[in-house]
Coordinates of C-alpha atoms in Angstrom, one line a residue:
M240 CA 55.1 -41.2 -63.9
E241 CA 54.1 -44.1 -61.1
P242 CA 50.5 -45.1 -61.7
S243 CA 50.3 -44.6 -57.3
E244 CA 51.0 -40.3 -57.9
H245 CA 47.2 -40.8 -59.3
P246 CA 44.8 -39.9 -56.6
A247 CA 42.1 -42.7 -56.8
E248 CA 38.8 -41.3 -58.6
P249 CA 35.9 -41.0 -55.8
D250 CA 33.1 -43.7 -56.6
P251 CA 29.9 -41.3 -56.8
A252 CA 28.0 -43.8 -56.0
A253 CA 29.8 -43.9 -52.2
T254 CA 29.9 -40.6 -51.6
P255 CA 26.9 -40.0 -51.1
V256 CA 26.0 -42.8 -49.0
K257 CA 29.0 -41.9 -46.3
V258 CA 27.8 -38.4 -46.2
D259 CA 24.6 -39.2 -45.2
A260 CA 25.9 -42.0 -42.8
A261 CA 28.4 -39.2 -41.1
V262 CA 25.4 -36.6 -41.1
L263 CA 22.8 -39.1 -39.4
L264 CA 26.1 -39.8 -37.4
L265 CA 26.4 -36.4 -36.0
V266 CA 22.7 -36.1 -35.5
A267 CA 22.8 -39.0 -32.9
G268 CA 25.9 -37.6 -31.5
V269 CA 24.7 -33.8 -31.5
T270 CA 20.7 -35.3 -30.1
A271 CA 22.3 -37.4 -27.0
A272 CA 25.2 -34.9 -25.7
K273 CA 21.8 -32.4 -25.3
H274 CA 19.5 -34.5 -23.8
P275 CA 20.5 -34.2 -20.4
L276 CA 19.0 -30.2 -21.5
V277 CA 15.9 -31.4 -23.1
Y278 CA 14.9 -34.0 -19.8
V279 CA 15.8 -31.1 -17.2
R280 CA 13.3 -28.6 -18.8
L281 CA 10.6 -31.4 -19.4
L282 CA 10.9 -32.4 -15.9
I283 CA 10.3 -28.8 -15.2
Q284 CA 7.8 -28.3 -17.8
V285 CA 5.1 -30.8 -16.3
G286 CA 5.8 -28.9 -12.9
H287 CA 8.4 -31.6 -10.8
E288 CA 10.2 -28.8 -8.6
P289 CA 12.5 -31.6 -6.0
L290 CA 14.9 -28.8 -4.4
P291 CA 13.1 -25.8 -2.5
P292 CA 13.8 -22.5 -3.9
T293 CA 16.2 -19.4 -2.7
V294 CA 16.2 -16.2 -1.6
G295 CA 18.0 -13.5 -3.3
T296 CA 17.6 -10.2 -5.1
M297 CA 17.1 -8.6 -8.0
F298 CA 16.6 -4.6 -8.5
G299 CA 16.8 -4.4 -4.4
R300 CA 13.8 -6.4 -3.8
R301 CA 13.9 -10.0 -2.4
V302 CA 13.3 -12.7 -5.0
L303 CA 12.4 -16.6 -5.0
Y304 CA 14.8 -18.2 -7.3
L305 CA 14.2 -22.1 -8.4
P306 CA 17.2 -24.7 -9.1
G307 CA 19.0 -23.8 -12.5
F308 CA 19.9 -26.7 -14.8
F309 CA 23.0 -27.7 -12.9
S310 CA 21.8 -28.5 -9.2
Y311 CA 18.7 -30.2 -10.6
A312 CA 20.8 -32.0 -12.7
R313 CA 23.5 -33.0 -10.0
H314 CA 20.2 -33.7 -8.0
I315 CA 18.6 -36.5 -10.7
V316 CA 22.5 -37.8 -10.6
S317 CA 22.1 -38.4 -7.0
V318 CA 18.8 -40.5 -7.9
D319 CA 19.8 -42.1 -10.6
G320 CA 23.3 -42.0 -11.5
K321 CA 24.8 -40.6 -14.7
R322 CA 23.2 -42.5 -16.2
G323 CA 20.1 -41.2 -15.1
L324 CA 20.3 -38.3 -16.8
F325 CA 20.2 -39.9 -20.3
R326 CA 16.4 -41.3 -19.5
G327 CA 14.7 -41.4 -22.5
V328 CA 17.4 -40.4 -25.3
S329 CA 16.6 -43.5 -27.6
P330 CA 13.2 -42.5 -28.6
C331 CA 15.3 -39.1 -28.7
V332 CA 18.0 -40.2 -31.5
L333 CA 15.6 -42.1 -33.2
S334 CA 13.0 -38.8 -33.7
S335 CA 15.8 -36.9 -34.9
L336 CA 17.3 -39.6 -37.1
V337 CA 13.9 -39.8 -38.8
S338 CA 13.6 -36.1 -38.8
T339 CA 16.5 -35.6 -40.8
V340 CA 15.6 -38.4 -43.5
V341 CA 12.5 -36.9 -44.6
R342 CA 13.7 -33.3 -44.6
G343 CA 16.8 -35.0 -46.8
K344 CA 14.4 -36.9 -49.0
T345 CA 12.2 -33.7 -49.1
K346 CA 14.3 -31.4 -49.6
Q347 CA 14.4 -29.2 -52.1
V348 CA 16.3 -29.2 -55.5
K349 CA 16.7 -25.7 -56.7
K350 CA 16.5 -22.9 -54.2
E351 CA 15.4 -19.6 -54.8
E352 CA 17.3 -16.2 -54.0
Q353 CA 14.4 -14.8 -51.5
T354 CA 14.4 -11.0 -53.1
S355 CA 10.7 -10.8 -53.1
L356 CA 7.5 -11.6 -51.3
R357 CA 6.6 -14.1 -53.6
S358 CA 9.5 -16.4 -53.7
V359 CA 9.4 -15.8 -49.8
L360 CA 6.3 -17.2 -49.4
K361 CA 6.3 -19.8 -52.3
E362 CA 9.7 -21.3 -50.2
T363 CA 7.8 -20.9 -46.6
S364 CA 5.1 -22.9 -48.0
H365 CA 7.7 -25.4 -48.9
E366 CA 9.1 -25.7 -45.3
M367 CA 6.3 -25.9 -43.7
V368 CA 5.0 -29.3 -46.0
V369 CA 8.7 -30.7 -44.7
Q370 CA 8.2 -29.7 -41.4
C371 CA 4.8 -31.5 -41.1
L372 CA 5.6 -33.8 -42.7
S373 CA 9.0 -34.6 -40.1
R374 CA 6.4 -33.4 -37.0
L375 CA 4.1 -36.3 -38.0
A376 CA 6.6 -39.0 -38.7
T377 CA 8.2 -38.3 -35.5
H378 CA 5.9 -37.4 -32.7
P379 CA 5.5 -41.1 -31.9
F380 CA 8.9 -41.1 -30.6
H381 CA 8.3 -38.3 -29.2
V382 CA 5.4 -39.2 -26.8
M383 CA 7.6 -42.0 -25.9
S384 CA 10.8 -40.2 -24.9
V385 CA 9.0 -37.4 -22.7
R386 CA 6.8 -41.0 -21.0
L387 CA 10.6 -42.2 -20.3
M388 CA 11.6 -39.3 -18.7
A389 CA 8.6 -38.7 -17.0
Q390 CA 8.4 -41.4 -15.2
F391 CA 10.7 -40.0 -12.6
V392 CA 8.1 -37.8 -11.4
G393 CA 6.3 -41.1 -9.8
R394 CA 9.4 -43.2 -10.4
E395 CA 7.3 -45.6 -12.1
V396 CA 7.9 -48.6 -14.2
K397 CA 5.4 -48.4 -16.6
Y398 CA 7.4 -47.4 -19.7
S399 CA 10.8 -49.1 -20.1
G400 CA 12.0 -49.1 -23.8
I401 CA 10.8 -48.1 -27.1
F402 CA 8.8 -51.6 -27.6
S403 CA 7.2 -51.5 -24.7
C404 CA 6.5 -47.8 -25.2
V405 CA 4.3 -48.8 -28.6
I406 CA 3.0 -51.9 -27.1
R407 CA 1.9 -50.4 -23.6
I408 CA 0.6 -47.2 -25.4
F409 CA -1.2 -49.4 -28.6
K410 CA -2.9 -51.4 -26.0
E411 CA -4.4 -48.9 -23.8
E412 CA -4.9 -45.7 -25.9
G413 CA -4.5 -46.9 -29.7
L414 CA -2.7 -45.4 -32.8
S415 CA -4.4 -42.1 -31.3
G416 CA -2.1 -42.5 -28.5
F417 CA 0.9 -42.1 -30.3
Y418 CA -0.6 -37.8 -31.7
V419 CA -1.1 -36.8 -28.0
G420 CA -0.6 -33.3 -28.0
L421 CA 0.6 -32.8 -31.7
L422 CA -1.7 -30.2 -32.4
P423 CA -0.1 -27.5 -30.2
H424 CA 2.8 -28.6 -31.6
L425 CA 2.3 -28.5 -34.9
L426 CA 0.7 -25.0 -34.4
G427 CA 3.3 -23.7 -32.6
E428 CA 6.3 -24.8 -35.1
V429 CA 4.3 -23.7 -38.5
L430 CA 3.2 -19.7 -37.0
L431 CA 7.4 -19.7 -36.1
L432 CA 8.4 -20.7 -39.5
W433 CA 5.5 -18.6 -41.0
C434 CA 6.5 -15.5 -38.6
R435 CA 10.7 -16.3 -39.0
N436 CA 10.4 -15.8 -42.8
L437 CA 8.1 -13.1 -43.3
L438 CA 9.9 -10.5 -40.1
A439 CA 13.3 -11.6 -41.4
H440 CA 12.5 -10.6 -45.0
F441 CA 10.8 -7.5 -44.3
I442 CA 13.6 -6.4 -42.4
N443 CA 16.3 -7.2 -44.6
S444 CA 14.3 -5.5 -47.5
Y445 CA 13.4 -2.2 -45.4
A446 CA 15.0 -1.9 -42.3
V447 CA 18.5 -2.6 -43.6
D448 CA 20.1 0.2 -45.6
E449 CA 22.4 -1.3 -48.7
N450 CA 24.7 1.5 -48.4
L451 CA 25.5 -0.1 -45.5
G452 CA 29.0 -1.7 -45.5
M453 CA 28.5 -5.3 -43.6
A454 CA 25.0 -5.3 -45.1
S455 CA 25.0 -9.0 -46.3
V456 CA 26.8 -10.0 -43.0
V457 CA 23.5 -8.3 -41.3
R458 CA 21.2 -9.8 -43.5
S459 CA 22.7 -13.0 -43.1
Y460 CA 21.9 -13.5 -39.1
T461 CA 18.0 -11.4 -39.3
K462 CA 16.7 -15.3 -39.7
F463 CA 18.8 -16.8 -36.9
V464 CA 17.9 -14.0 -34.4
M465 CA 14.1 -14.0 -35.8
D466 CA 14.0 -17.5 -35.2
I467 CA 14.9 -17.0 -31.1
G468 CA 13.3 -14.5 -30.3
V469 CA 9.9 -15.5 -32.0
G470 CA 11.1 -19.1 -30.7
L471 CA 10.3 -17.7 -27.2
L472 CA 7.1 -16.4 -27.8
M473 CA 5.8 -19.5 -29.5
Y474 CA 7.5 -21.1 -26.4
P475 CA 3.7 -21.8 -25.0
F476 CA 2.7 -24.5 -27.6
M477 CA 5.7 -26.6 -27.1
L478 CA 4.7 -26.7 -23.4
V479 CA 1.5 -28.1 -23.8
A480 CA 2.1 -30.4 -26.5
D481 CA 4.9 -31.8 -24.0
V482 CA 2.2 -31.5 -20.6
M483 CA -0.6 -33.0 -23.3
A484 CA 1.5 -36.1 -24.2
V485 CA 1.6 -36.5 -20.0
N486 CA -1.9 -36.3 -19.3
N487 CA -4.6 -38.8 -17.3
C488 CA -1.2 -41.7 -19.4
G489 CA -1.1 -43.6 -16.5
L490 CA 1.8 -41.5 -14.1
A491 CA 2.2 -39.4 -11.4
A492 CA 3.1 -36.7 -13.5
G493 CA 0.1 -36.5 -15.4
L494 CA -2.6 -37.1 -13.2
P495 CA -4.0 -35.2 -9.5
P496 CA -2.5 -34.1 -7.1
R497 CA 0.4 -33.2 -9.5
S498 CA -1.9 -32.5 -12.5
P499 CA -5.2 -32.0 -13.6
V500 CA -7.0 -34.1 -16.3
F501 CA -6.9 -31.5 -19.0
R502 CA -10.5 -32.0 -21.8
S503 CA -8.2 -30.5 -24.3
W504 CA -4.5 -29.2 -25.5
L505 CA -6.7 -25.3 -24.5
H506 CA -8.3 -26.2 -21.3
C507 CA -4.3 -27.1 -20.6
W508 CA -3.7 -23.9 -22.2
N509 CA -6.0 -22.5 -20.0
H510 CA -5.2 -23.4 -16.8
L511 CA -1.1 -23.0 -17.2
S512 CA -2.1 -19.5 -18.5
Q513 CA -4.3 -19.0 -14.8
K514 CA -1.1 -20.6 -13.1
G515 CA 1.0 -17.7 -14.6
H516 CA 3.5 -21.2 -16.2
L517 CA 2.8 -20.6 -19.7
F518 CA 6.7 -20.1 -20.2
R519 CA 7.5 -22.9 -17.4
G520 CA 10.7 -24.2 -18.1
S521 CA 11.5 -21.5 -21.0
S522 CA 14.9 -20.9 -18.9
L523 CA 16.6 -23.4 -17.1
F524 CA 19.2 -21.8 -15.4
F525 CA 18.0 -17.9 -13.8
R526 CA 14.1 -19.1 -13.2
Q527 CA 11.7 -17.0 -10.4
V528 CA 9.1 -18.3 -9.0
P529 CA 6.1 -17.1 -11.0
V530 CA 3.8 -14.3 -8.7
T531 CA 0.9 -15.7 -9.0
S532 CA 2.3 -19.8 -7.8
M533 CA 3.8 -17.3 -4.2
Q534 CA 0.2 -16.1 -3.9
D535 CA -2.1 -19.1 -4.3

C-alpha cells in the first residue's frame, strides 16, 4: 500500500487551537449578525420613539401600536445608512468573545447527571460562579456598546470607538463608570439561572410521566422552555441595567427631559414601574402603547 493512502494523523496539540478559533469566529459572526436587533431594542429601552404610533384593533377595540423592528430599522438606515445599523458592534463582539473565553477557561470538566436535587444545586452553583465571572469581565464592553448606540438619540459624537470610550469613561467617572448597571444585570442573570434550573428539575422529576414514550425528549427541552418563560419575567432587570448605563453620562438619552437622573437602579426601577414601562423593549414586533402612557 502506498504511503499516500494512509491519512495523516491529526496533531493533538493543534486541534484545540483550530476548534477554539472556529468557535470564536462563529461567536463573532453571530453577534455581529444579530446586532441590529440589539441596537433597535436598546433605543426602545432608553425610550427613543422617533416614529408616531399607528391605530389598530385588538378584540374589537382600537389600540395604538408603536413601530416594530423593521420600521425602526428603516428609520435608522434613512438617518445613518445601512452601516448605521451596526453602531456599537465592536464592543458587543469583544464582549461575546471575552465571555466565550471566560466560560471556556472555567468550564467544568466532569458534568454530573442531574438526577437529584443535590446534583442540580451543585451544577447551578458552578454555573452561577461562571456567570458572575463572565459578567464582571464583559460588563465594561457592555457599557461602551450601550453608550455608543445611545448617541443616536441626541446625535452626539462623545464616544467614537472603544479607545475613546475607555479614555472618556475613565476620565469622567473612574473605574466605577465601567460597571454602572452591573448589580441589576447580575441579579437578573443569577435569578434566571436558579429559577430555570430548579423549575426544569422539578418538572422533569415530578411532572413528566416515565411511561410517556417521548419522556426523554420532553426532558431535553424543558430547560429551553423555562429559559424563555423565566427570561421574560427577569427582563426588567436587564432593562434597568441598560437604562442605568446611560443615566447621567452626558448623553441626551440619559438626561432630562428624555429621562430623569436616577439616584440608584431601584429609583430607576420604581420610575419605570410607575410609568408601566418595565417591559419596554421586550417585544420588537408587536408593540402596544402602554395604557399609562396614553393617560399622561
